[in-house]
Amino acid sequence: MYRLALNMLFGDRAKLAMLLCGLAFSALLMAQQTSVFFGIMSWTYTPVYNIRAPIWVSDPMVEQANDAKPMRDTDLYRVRSVDGVAWAAPLHTSFLQARMQDGNFKLITMVGIDADTFAGAPAVLSQGLIEDLRLPNTVIVDEWGAQLMGRVTKGPDGKDVVIPLKVGDTFEVNDLEARIVGICKVRRAFTGGPFVYTTYDRTKLYTLGARRTLSFMLVEPQAGVDPVKLCARIEADTGLKAWTSDTVIWSWSDRSLARNTFWWFWKNTGIPFSFGTAVALGLFVGIAVSGQTFYSFVLENLKYFAAIKAMGAGMGVIARMLLVQAFTAGLLGFGLGVGMAQAIGRAMIEKGMPPFIMFPQIFWATLALVLGISLVSAIIGIIKVSRVDAATVFRG
Amino acid sequence: MSTHAAHTVAVRTHGVDMFFGDGETKVTALKQADFEANRGELIMLVGPSGCGKTTLLSVIAGTLTPQTGTVEVFGQRLDGLSQEELTTFRRKHLGFVFQSFNLIPTLTVLENVMVPLLIQGAAHDEAVAKARAMLEKVGLKGREYGQPNALSGGQQQRVAIARALVHEPSLLICDEPTSALDKDTGAQIMQMVRDLSRSPERCVVVVTHDHRIFRFADRIAEMEDGRIRRVVEDASLLDTNHL
C-alpha cells in the first residue's frame, strides 16, 4: 500500500510541487538563517579562535573576549609564579584609528603580542615573515584589512579599483608610522575593524596615553597539568579570571571564553531575536503552506480514502499511507531546501560575507523541524480521514 | 462460514431499524427491514429516492450499524461486531462497485485493481499477477498502465468491477453501477457482473434506479418507506413509473 501511497503523491504533480516548494522554502529559511546566525555569532569569539593558547587570563570583571579591561604589567609576573604555569605571555587588544596615506581614517583592532615568544601571533602569513615584527615600527595586517585599508584608484573603465596594502606600505597610528612587514590570514571579528598585529611593547607607543596595556595573558600549563584545574589555581592565587580556550560553544564549561562570549552576545544583543524571528517565520510558513497543501491533497483524495476504508483498510493502514506521503514530501523538501542553503552558503563563503557555518546540529535540527511540519500535516490529514464515514462512498 | 456452506441464504436482515439524528431532526431510514438474498443470486434493490436502498446496502456492507435488528452475511452476524471486526470482514468478503467508479486518478488502472489485494496484505508481485488476470477477464488487457481518466465510462466501470472481484469476495455490492453509463454500455456491464458473479459461493446485491437493467436480476426487491415492500422475479410486475 505504501508504494501506492507514494504513487498517489507523485501522481498529483501540481500539489506535490506546491508541497515541496513550501517545505523547501521552510527548510531553506531555517537552515540558511541559522547558519548565517551562527556564522555571525562565531565572529564574536574570533580573538579566541585566532589566538590559540590553552588558558586566557583577564581582569576578574571581564565577561567576554571583546571586553578587555587592562591590567597591570606586574600581574603577568604573578601569573607566571603560579604553580603549574609553564609560561605566560602578555596580550594587548584595543580599537584604534589608523590614518591612511590618502588621509582617510580606518578603525583597526590592534593586537600586541610578546616579541620574544610571538605567543598569540597569527598562524598563517600569506606575505612576509613574523620575525620582521621585531624591526622598528612594524605591523602585520590581515588580508581583509589589507583590502579594506587599500588605496582606491580609478580603473581604465572609470570605476573605483582598490589596490590592497602590501608588504612595505605604511600608515599611521597616533602619528606613529606603522610599516607593514606581513599579511596574515585570520578570521574576521564581530567588532568590525581589521586586525593589525604588532609587538606588545610597541602597543604602548601606539596607544599613547594609556596607563595600562595588558588586556589578557596567554598561559601554557606545564606538561600533565589540567588546564581547568590550573585556571582555578590562577584565580585563587591572583584574584584574576582564568579561561579555557576551547571554542565548543555547545559545552557546559563555565570557563570557556569562547562559549561565554557567544552567550554574552546572545543575551545582550538583539541578534538572536532577529534571526530567531526569521527561523520561526520559516517554521510557520512551512507549517502553513505544507499543512494547507497537504490538507487540500487529502481533501481531494477524501472520497478515495473513504473507498479504501469501505474496502476494508483500517485507519492504521491509511494513517501510515498518509505518514509515508507526508514524510516523503518532507524529506524531498528538506533535501531541496538544505541543498539550496548550502549552495547559497558556499557562494557566501567565497565572498566572505555574511559568514556561514552549518553545524551538523543545524542540519539535524532542520531535518527534525521539517519532519515535524510533515508530521503536523499528516496528523491533520489523518484526523480528516478518520472522521470520514466509509458509508459516504454510497452517497454518490 | 463453512458450516453454513449448505445454507442457501447469503444475506439476511431481520427487523432492522436505522435512524439518523434525534428529536425533531430524527430521520428514520429503515423500519423493520427484512431482506434476504441467496447464494448464486443477483438481486436488485429498487425503489424511489429516499426509500432506504442505500442505507440498507450500507448496513449489509457493514459500513453502517443498525440500531436494532440482525444482519447476517454468509453466516456471519454483523450486528454486534466492533468497527475493527467489520473492517476485517469487509476486507475479506466484500467487493464494491460504486456509482462514480471511485478509481484513484493518480494510480494506473493496474494499481487501482491491486488495491483490495494489497489491503489484504498480498505481496506486490502476487497482486500484480492477479490484477492483470482480472483485467484480462474484463477485456482491458493492454490498458494496465494507462490512467483511469483516459478510459471511457464503460471501461472505467469495468476497471471498477475488476477491482471489486479481484480478491474473490463472497458478496458483491453494486451501488448504481450503470447510472453514469449509456444503455448499451450499462447492459454490457451488467452482463459482465452477472457472468463473473455466477457462483454458488457468491451473491450480488445491486442498488439501482435504472429499470433498463432489471432484466439481469434473478429477483428484485422493491423498497418503500424504509422497508421491503415486495420481492418479484419478473421485472414486468413492477410499476417502473413509481420507481
XYZ file of C-alpha atoms in Angstrom:
639
model
C 0.000 0.000 0.000
C 2.910 2.328 0.700
C 4.068 2.155 -2.899
C 0.563 3.077 -3.992
C 0.524 5.865 -1.424
C 3.686 7.269 -3.000
C 2.224 6.889 -6.482
C -0.825 8.840 -5.301
C 1.515 11.571 -4.066
C 3.724 11.693 -7.142
C 0.739 11.371 -9.466
C -0.561 14.786 -8.427
C 2.379 16.815 -9.655
C 0.882 20.255 -9.110
C 0.115 19.515 -5.460
C 3.475 17.838 -4.984
C 5.289 20.840 -6.453
C 3.382 23.178 -4.136
C 4.086 20.933 -1.166
C 7.793 20.710 -1.987
C 8.010 24.477 -2.506
C 6.559 25.097 0.943
C 8.792 22.559 2.648
C 11.917 23.537 0.707
C 11.375 27.244 1.373
C 10.845 26.491 5.033
C 13.982 24.318 5.238
C 15.981 26.934 3.297
C 14.881 29.753 5.562
C 15.542 27.796 8.750
C 18.900 26.313 7.702
C 20.244 29.402 5.926
C 19.253 31.903 8.605
C 20.524 29.666 11.404
C 23.828 29.090 9.592
C 24.323 32.815 8.990
C 23.371 33.467 12.600
C 25.959 31.021 13.886
C 28.440 32.384 11.359
C 27.983 35.905 12.709
C 27.991 34.676 16.287
C 31.200 32.741 15.645
C 32.824 36.082 14.850
C 32.119 37.188 18.414
C 34.796 34.851 19.774
C 37.228 35.444 16.927
C 40.065 36.519 19.307
C 39.954 33.113 20.996
C 39.738 31.370 17.629
C 42.644 33.297 16.100
C 44.906 33.195 19.124
C 45.286 29.617 20.234
C 46.549 29.449 23.821
C 45.380 26.862 26.345
C 44.488 29.454 29.015
C 43.496 33.101 28.840
C 43.761 35.257 31.955
C 41.865 38.519 32.292
C 40.693 41.107 34.778
C 38.035 39.479 37.008
C 35.359 41.858 35.672
C 35.793 40.725 32.068
C 32.710 38.933 30.707
C 33.712 38.108 27.146
C 36.640 38.106 24.731
C 35.975 41.535 23.224
C 35.739 43.156 26.611
C 39.342 43.950 27.557
C 39.842 45.587 30.949
C 43.524 46.496 31.188
C 45.596 45.001 33.968
C 48.956 45.987 35.462
C 52.084 44.545 33.853
C 53.063 43.187 37.247
C 50.039 40.850 37.066
C 51.963 38.945 34.424
C 54.673 38.075 36.931
C 52.086 36.998 39.494
C 50.561 34.621 36.984
C 53.963 33.278 35.963
C 54.617 32.453 39.600
C 51.518 30.243 39.952
C 52.408 26.602 40.402
C 51.789 24.649 37.187
C 52.279 27.569 34.738
C 54.900 26.764 32.071
C 54.878 30.241 30.574
C 52.668 33.303 30.398
C 52.772 35.959 27.663
C 51.161 39.388 27.526
C 48.494 40.282 25.002
C 47.117 43.686 24.173
C 43.957 44.406 22.232
C 42.434 47.821 21.575
C 40.440 49.702 18.976
C 42.432 52.487 17.339
C 42.210 54.790 14.363
C 44.681 54.239 11.546
C 45.439 57.176 9.245
C 45.994 56.050 5.695
C 48.322 57.710 3.203
C 45.400 59.388 1.463
C 44.415 60.980 4.795
C 41.486 58.667 5.380
C 40.970 57.097 8.814
C 40.077 53.474 9.404
C 39.106 51.718 12.621
C 41.507 48.891 13.442
C 41.856 46.281 16.174
C 45.433 46.443 17.347
C 46.833 43.247 18.806
C 50.101 43.402 20.713
C 51.932 40.102 21.111
C 55.002 39.095 23.046
C 58.074 39.890 20.878
C 60.195 37.164 22.461
C 57.882 34.197 22.015
C 55.417 35.517 19.443
C 52.723 33.847 21.527
C 49.390 34.937 20.045
C 50.811 35.598 16.560
C 48.654 34.716 13.542
C 49.190 31.138 12.444
C 49.263 31.778 8.700
C 51.064 34.561 6.865
C 50.360 34.947 3.184
C 53.124 37.536 2.827
C 56.190 38.405 4.932
C 57.868 36.925 7.996
C 56.713 37.033 11.610
C 60.280 37.742 12.766
C 60.248 41.053 10.903
C 57.840 42.244 13.576
C 60.932 42.800 15.721
C 62.048 45.573 13.352
C 61.111 49.139 14.373
C 57.598 50.444 13.686
C 56.412 47.267 12.044
C 52.952 45.675 11.875
C 51.232 42.723 10.265
C 47.809 43.334 8.741
C 45.144 40.723 7.993
C 44.074 40.079 4.387
C 40.682 41.671 4.805
C 42.306 44.725 6.411
C 44.772 44.970 3.542
C 41.785 45.128 1.196
C 39.733 47.483 3.409
C 42.616 49.848 4.026
C 43.833 49.687 0.452
C 44.176 52.658 -1.846
C 41.185 53.465 -4.036
C 42.021 54.492 -7.577
C 40.209 54.774 -10.898
C 40.415 51.827 -13.245
C 40.632 52.049 -17.039
C 36.836 51.894 -17.220
C 36.469 54.767 -14.766
C 35.287 52.573 -11.928
C 36.848 52.558 -8.465
C 39.536 49.915 -8.024
C 41.005 49.001 -4.621
C 44.728 48.352 -4.538
C 45.268 46.314 -1.361
C 48.024 47.098 1.099
C 51.173 45.051 0.662
C 54.412 44.485 2.470
C 56.352 47.755 2.570
C 53.296 50.020 2.630
C 52.846 52.331 5.614
C 50.103 54.063 7.555
C 49.990 55.948 10.853
C 48.578 55.184 14.266
C 48.641 58.060 16.737
C 51.043 59.881 14.397
C 53.491 56.989 14.574
C 54.491 55.135 11.467
C 53.299 51.562 11.051
C 55.171 49.729 8.327
C 53.654 46.527 7.015
C 56.013 43.536 7.136
C 53.424 40.799 6.684
C 49.886 39.974 5.585
C 48.157 37.279 7.607
C 45.098 35.088 7.311
C 42.784 35.240 10.313
C 39.078 35.009 10.950
C 37.274 38.341 10.903
C 35.971 39.915 14.078
C 32.408 40.755 15.028
C 33.548 44.204 16.120
C 34.425 45.093 12.554
C 37.940 46.527 12.455
C 40.702 44.583 10.724
C 43.434 43.072 12.875
C 46.782 44.848 12.986
C 49.447 42.853 14.839
C 52.483 44.398 16.442
C 54.635 43.708 19.482
C 53.270 44.175 22.951
C 55.892 46.785 23.843
C 55.181 48.798 20.716
C 51.478 48.997 21.563
C 52.482 51.236 24.463
C 53.666 53.716 21.833
C 50.672 53.341 19.559
C 48.233 53.684 22.460
C 49.920 56.800 23.686
C 48.471 57.873 26.991
C 47.112 54.523 28.095
C 48.405 53.734 31.556
C 47.750 50.025 31.327
C 48.043 47.960 28.180
C 47.847 44.373 29.417
C 44.464 43.160 28.130
C 44.933 39.396 28.503
C 47.632 36.924 29.416
C 48.157 33.770 27.428
C 49.168 30.870 29.619
C 50.586 27.443 28.853
C 50.261 24.811 31.643
C 53.207 22.638 32.482
C 53.121 19.153 30.997
C 50.491 16.992 32.696
C 48.705 19.909 34.364
C 44.961 20.026 33.760
C 44.079 23.458 32.267
C 40.756 23.632 34.153
C 42.451 22.942 37.494
C 45.194 25.428 36.638
C 42.555 28.073 35.892
C 41.120 27.563 39.369
C 44.581 27.828 40.896
C 45.393 31.040 38.973
C 42.133 32.585 40.150
C 42.766 31.540 43.745
C 46.365 32.789 43.777
C 45.970 36.043 41.815
C 42.319 37.085 42.055
C 42.244 37.341 38.258
C 39.884 35.465 35.952
C 41.203 32.437 34.019
C 39.501 30.950 30.987
C 39.991 27.890 28.825
C 40.284 28.462 25.102
C 38.068 25.699 23.731
C 35.686 27.022 21.098
C 32.912 24.476 21.605
C 30.023 26.796 22.253
C 27.680 23.877 23.000
C 29.750 22.801 26.019
C 28.588 23.367 29.578
C 32.004 24.652 30.624
C 31.750 27.942 32.554
C 35.450 28.519 31.921
C 35.286 28.586 28.107
C 35.991 32.159 26.984
C 34.517 31.451 23.539
C 31.354 29.959 24.988
C 30.941 32.826 27.459
C 31.482 35.328 24.665
C 28.931 33.597 22.439
C 26.273 33.540 25.163
C 27.083 37.103 26.254
C 26.186 38.304 22.767
C 23.173 36.000 22.809
C 21.865 37.613 25.988
C 22.911 41.222 25.408
C 22.168 41.862 21.747
C 19.084 41.585 19.538
C 20.837 39.288 17.072
C 19.303 36.006 18.292
C 15.858 37.595 18.318
C 16.094 38.908 14.758
C 17.475 35.650 13.392
C 15.147 33.630 15.618
C 12.238 35.547 14.107
C 13.354 34.552 10.609
C 13.750 30.915 11.670
C 10.335 30.942 13.370
C 8.900 32.526 10.242
C 10.357 29.666 8.200
C 8.776 27.180 10.553
C 5.359 28.852 10.466
C 5.444 29.326 6.699
C 6.366 25.665 6.385
C 3.544 24.547 8.629
C 1.044 26.870 6.965
C 1.926 26.155 3.338
C 2.705 22.463 3.726
C -0.135 21.800 6.133
C -2.614 23.611 3.933
C -1.366 21.954 0.736
C -1.292 18.502 2.265
C -4.744 19.074 3.728
C -6.031 20.059 0.300
C -4.333 16.940 -1.135
C -6.165 14.847 1.476
C -9.462 16.637 0.788
C -9.101 15.961 -2.911
C -8.460 12.305 -2.224
C -11.003 12.013 0.571
C -13.537 10.008 -1.409
C -10.796 7.601 -2.473
C -9.666 7.179 1.117
C -13.323 6.580 2.034
C -13.499 3.941 -0.718
C -10.303 2.326 0.577
C -11.845 2.324 4.054
C -15.018 0.722 2.729
C -12.906 -1.937 1.005
C -11.541 -2.916 4.383
C -8.438 -0.850 5.019
C -8.148 0.000 8.708
C -7.326 3.507 9.897
C -3.865 2.229 10.832
C -3.076 1.428 7.199
C -4.498 4.738 5.978
C -2.638 6.665 8.675
C 0.610 5.004 7.645
C -0.122 5.810 3.982
C -0.573 9.475 4.882
C 2.563 9.453 7.024
C 4.573 7.894 4.181
C 3.271 10.582 1.826
C 3.949 13.429 4.261
C 7.410 12.236 5.303
C 8.458 11.554 1.710
C 7.448 15.090 0.767
C 9.212 16.309 3.916
C 12.478 14.557 3.084
C 12.418 15.802 -0.506
C 11.608 19.343 0.620
C 14.342 19.169 3.245
C 16.882 17.972 0.659
C 15.974 20.763 -1.734
C 15.924 23.439 0.968
C 19.169 22.471 2.682
C 20.811 21.941 -0.713
C 19.876 25.492 -1.681
C 21.052 26.779 1.709
C 24.414 25.055 1.148
C 24.708 26.485 -2.350
C 23.974 29.987 -1.073
C 26.361 29.381 1.836
C 29.184 28.354 -0.480
C 28.671 31.464 -2.556
C 28.767 33.488 0.679
C 31.947 31.812 1.895
C 33.665 32.720 -1.359
C 32.725 36.365 -0.856
C 33.349 36.232 2.897
C 30.071 37.970 3.704
C 27.962 37.179 5.567
C 29.649 34.358 7.465
C 28.016 30.965 7.095
C 28.545 27.969 9.367
C 26.232 24.986 9.038
C 26.940 22.908 12.114
C 25.787 19.270 11.969
C 23.338 20.284 14.700
C 21.724 22.794 12.304
C 21.402 20.088 9.632
C 19.745 17.635 12.008
C 17.599 20.273 13.717
C 16.295 21.472 10.336
C 15.557 17.873 9.364
C 13.702 17.344 12.630
C 11.677 20.543 12.165
C 10.786 19.749 8.545
C 9.739 16.243 9.551
C 7.792 17.867 12.398
C 5.982 20.019 9.817
C 5.286 16.855 7.802
C 4.004 15.118 10.915
C 1.641 18.007 11.698
C 0.407 17.931 8.080
C -0.076 14.162 8.223
C -1.925 14.353 11.545
C -4.311 16.970 10.127
C -4.949 14.623 7.183
C -5.343 11.574 9.403
C -7.897 13.368 11.593
C -9.858 14.373 8.496
C -9.833 10.869 7.016
C -10.640 9.231 10.356
C -13.822 11.316 10.524
C -14.974 10.171 7.112
C -17.643 7.539 7.301
C -16.965 4.625 4.956
C -20.702 4.660 4.156
C -20.250 8.001 2.338
C -18.986 6.069 -0.672
C -22.580 5.030 -1.350
C -23.806 8.609 -1.454
C -22.810 9.467 -4.973
C -18.739 -19.747 7.392
C -18.017 -23.239 6.117
C -20.649 -24.608 8.485
C -23.199 -22.646 6.504
C -21.978 -23.855 3.148
C -25.091 -25.869 2.538
C -27.288 -22.956 3.508
C -28.794 -21.136 0.559
C -29.235 -17.733 2.182
C -26.271 -15.430 1.617
C -27.593 -12.208 3.139
C -30.344 -11.812 5.682
C -31.540 -8.774 7.605
C -34.318 -9.079 10.131
C -36.177 -6.313 11.936
C -33.568 -3.724 11.061
C -34.251 -0.175 12.213
C -31.968 2.616 11.243
C -32.427 6.283 12.023
C -30.221 9.335 11.918
C -30.255 12.321 14.269
C -32.664 12.688 17.174
C -35.558 14.800 18.396
C -37.056 16.965 15.719
C -34.247 16.198 13.300
C -34.666 12.436 13.602
C -34.901 10.740 10.208
C -35.917 7.115 10.006
C -34.194 5.394 7.091
C -35.108 1.751 7.757
C -38.166 0.433 9.572
C -38.158 -3.234 10.435
C -36.413 -4.008 7.152
C -36.387 -7.721 6.388
C -34.334 -8.763 3.395
C -32.889 -11.978 2.024
C -30.538 -12.736 -0.837
C -29.446 -16.208 -1.833
C -26.133 -17.666 -2.850
C -25.507 -17.577 -6.579
C -28.119 -14.901 -6.949
C -28.080 -11.407 -8.392
C -30.698 -9.414 -6.545
C -31.614 -5.805 -7.136
C -32.822 -3.300 -4.571
C -35.112 -0.782 -6.215
C -37.399 1.949 -5.061
C -37.913 5.710 -5.123
C -35.286 8.104 -3.831
C -35.180 8.230 -0.041
C -36.799 4.812 0.419
C -33.737 3.450 2.230
C -31.974 1.460 -0.509
C -28.533 2.940 0.096
C -28.937 2.700 3.856
C -29.868 -0.981 3.602
C -26.924 -1.538 1.273
C -24.617 0.171 3.796
C -25.989 -1.996 6.590
C -25.409 -5.153 4.532
C -21.899 -3.905 3.650
C -21.094 -3.327 7.306
C -20.364 0.359 6.823
C -23.403 1.289 8.927
C -24.524 -0.460 12.096
C -28.301 -0.579 12.631
C -29.862 0.483 15.912
C -31.980 -2.695 16.082
C -32.332 -5.961 14.218
C -29.940 -8.583 12.940
C -27.714 -8.657 9.880
C -26.182 -11.884 8.647
C -23.867 -12.200 5.675
C -22.741 -15.673 4.635
C -23.464 -16.939 8.133
C -21.608 -14.155 9.923
C -23.638 -11.910 12.201
C -22.530 -8.328 11.571
C -24.620 -6.652 14.249
C -22.577 -6.563 17.404
C -19.226 -6.676 15.631
C -16.747 -3.942 16.515
C -15.635 -1.463 13.837
C -12.347 -3.295 13.575
C -14.104 -6.625 13.068
C -16.401 -5.085 10.473
C -13.384 -3.671 8.644
C -11.759 -7.104 8.616
C -14.988 -8.665 7.397
C -15.306 -6.205 4.522
C -11.659 -6.721 3.594
C -12.117 -10.486 3.280
C -15.621 -10.957 1.967
C -16.892 -7.873 0.210
C -16.349 -6.308 -3.186
C -17.678 -2.880 -4.137
C -18.743 -1.258 -7.378
C -19.553 2.404 -6.873
C -21.796 4.747 -8.795
C -18.955 7.147 -9.585
C -16.384 4.343 -10.016
C -14.114 5.836 -7.303
C -11.000 4.916 -9.250
C -7.970 6.765 -7.923
C -6.968 9.040 -10.818
C -3.291 9.285 -9.860
C -2.839 5.500 -9.965
C -2.689 3.351 -13.071
C -5.520 1.006 -13.998
C -3.459 -1.942 -12.757
C -2.672 -0.262 -9.429
C -6.347 0.543 -8.893
C -7.237 -3.117 -9.327
C -4.431 -4.144 -6.973
C -5.811 -2.077 -4.082
C -8.081 -4.747 -2.444
C -5.301 -7.329 -2.683
C -2.771 -5.013 -1.086
C -5.259 -4.130 1.656
C -5.468 -7.875 2.334
C -1.700 -7.931 2.650
C -0.869 -9.682 -0.622
C 2.690 -9.447 -1.894
C 3.195 -6.850 -4.625
C 4.101 -9.353 -7.359
C 1.167 -11.577 -6.494
C -1.166 -8.566 -6.581
C 0.197 -7.552 -9.979
C -0.358 -11.028 -11.408
C -3.923 -11.330 -10.091
C -4.853 -7.807 -11.150
C -3.515 -8.427 -14.648
C -5.523 -11.648 -14.930
C -8.682 -9.902 -13.751
C -8.203 -7.017 -16.180
C -7.871 -9.558 -18.972
C -11.173 -11.101 -17.861
C -12.966 -7.775 -18.126
C -11.441 -7.140 -21.546
C -8.920 -4.485 -20.595
C -5.700 -6.274 -21.473
C -3.190 -3.719 -22.702
C -4.738 -0.915 -20.658
C -2.943 -1.798 -17.419
C -0.585 1.148 -17.335
C -2.980 3.815 -18.524
C -4.656 6.297 -16.199
C -8.336 5.669 -15.416
C -9.287 9.113 -16.693
C -8.057 8.157 -20.140
C -10.734 5.432 -20.344
C -14.387 5.718 -21.348
C -17.106 5.488 -18.688
C -17.806 1.865 -19.563
C -14.143 0.964 -19.414
C -13.790 2.711 -16.062
C -16.703 0.736 -14.670
C -15.077 -2.441 -15.982
C -11.943 -1.492 -14.060
C -14.137 -0.970 -11.003
C -15.673 -4.433 -11.488
C -12.193 -5.933 -11.835
C -11.219 -4.201 -8.602
C -14.371 -5.447 -6.872
C -13.796 -9.081 -7.878
C -10.006 -9.411 -7.892
C -9.869 -10.702 -4.316
C -12.746 -13.113 -4.947
C -15.255 -11.730 -2.448
C -18.378 -13.635 -1.407
C -20.637 -10.615 -1.594
C -20.508 -8.076 -4.379
C -22.157 -4.760 -3.556
C -23.033 -2.567 -6.520
C -24.342 0.951 -5.968
C -25.999 2.349 -9.092
C -23.376 0.694 -11.327
C -24.926 1.894 -14.599
C -26.153 5.360 -13.719
C -23.193 7.037 -15.401
C -23.344 4.813 -18.473
C -25.370 4.775 -21.662
C -27.892 1.996 -22.304
C -25.665 -0.357 -24.287
C -22.641 0.091 -22.057
C -24.844 -0.378 -18.994
C -26.166 -3.626 -20.437
C -22.639 -4.838 -21.182
C -21.540 -4.015 -17.659
C -24.487 -5.827 -16.085
C -23.905 -8.834 -18.299
C -20.322 -8.875 -17.111
C -21.337 -8.566 -13.454
C -23.802 -11.354 -13.905
C -21.315 -13.626 -15.689
C -18.455 -13.024 -13.295
C -20.595 -13.435 -10.213
C -22.321 -16.641 -11.186
C -21.069 -18.868 -8.418
C -22.809 -20.702 -5.597
C -20.329 -19.088 -3.238
C -21.174 -15.583 -4.326
C -24.076 -13.192 -4.100
C -24.574 -9.873 -5.850
C -26.714 -7.063 -4.432
C -27.334 -4.181 -6.799
C -28.987 -0.910 -5.853
C -30.354 0.793 -8.934
C -32.879 3.198 -10.366
C -32.137 2.032 -13.874
C -35.098 -0.093 -14.994
C -33.258 -0.904 -18.232
C -31.097 -3.366 -16.320
C -33.858 -5.042 -14.293
C -33.757 -7.991 -16.726
C -30.352 -9.006 -15.396
C -31.732 -9.620 -11.900
C -32.733 -13.021 -10.590
C -35.024 -11.249 -8.174
C -35.933 -7.646 -7.491
C -36.699 -6.336 -4.020
C -38.816 -3.203 -4.092
C -38.408 -0.846 -1.161
C -40.746 1.779 0.154
C -40.534 3.908 3.288
C -37.617 2.051 4.792
C -38.898 -1.482 4.347
C -39.076 -4.170 1.665
C -42.467 -3.810 0.035
C -42.289 -6.905 -2.134
C -39.873 -9.207 -3.942
C -40.534 -10.221 -7.524
C -38.779 -12.381 -10.075
C -40.325 -10.739 -13.065
C -39.485 -7.081 -13.575
C -42.650 -6.529 -15.548
C -44.583 -6.845 -12.333
C -43.037 -3.613 -11.079
C -44.534 -0.235 -11.694
C -41.446 1.473 -13.134
C -43.129 4.882 -13.096
C -43.305 4.576 -9.335
C -39.533 3.961 -9.157
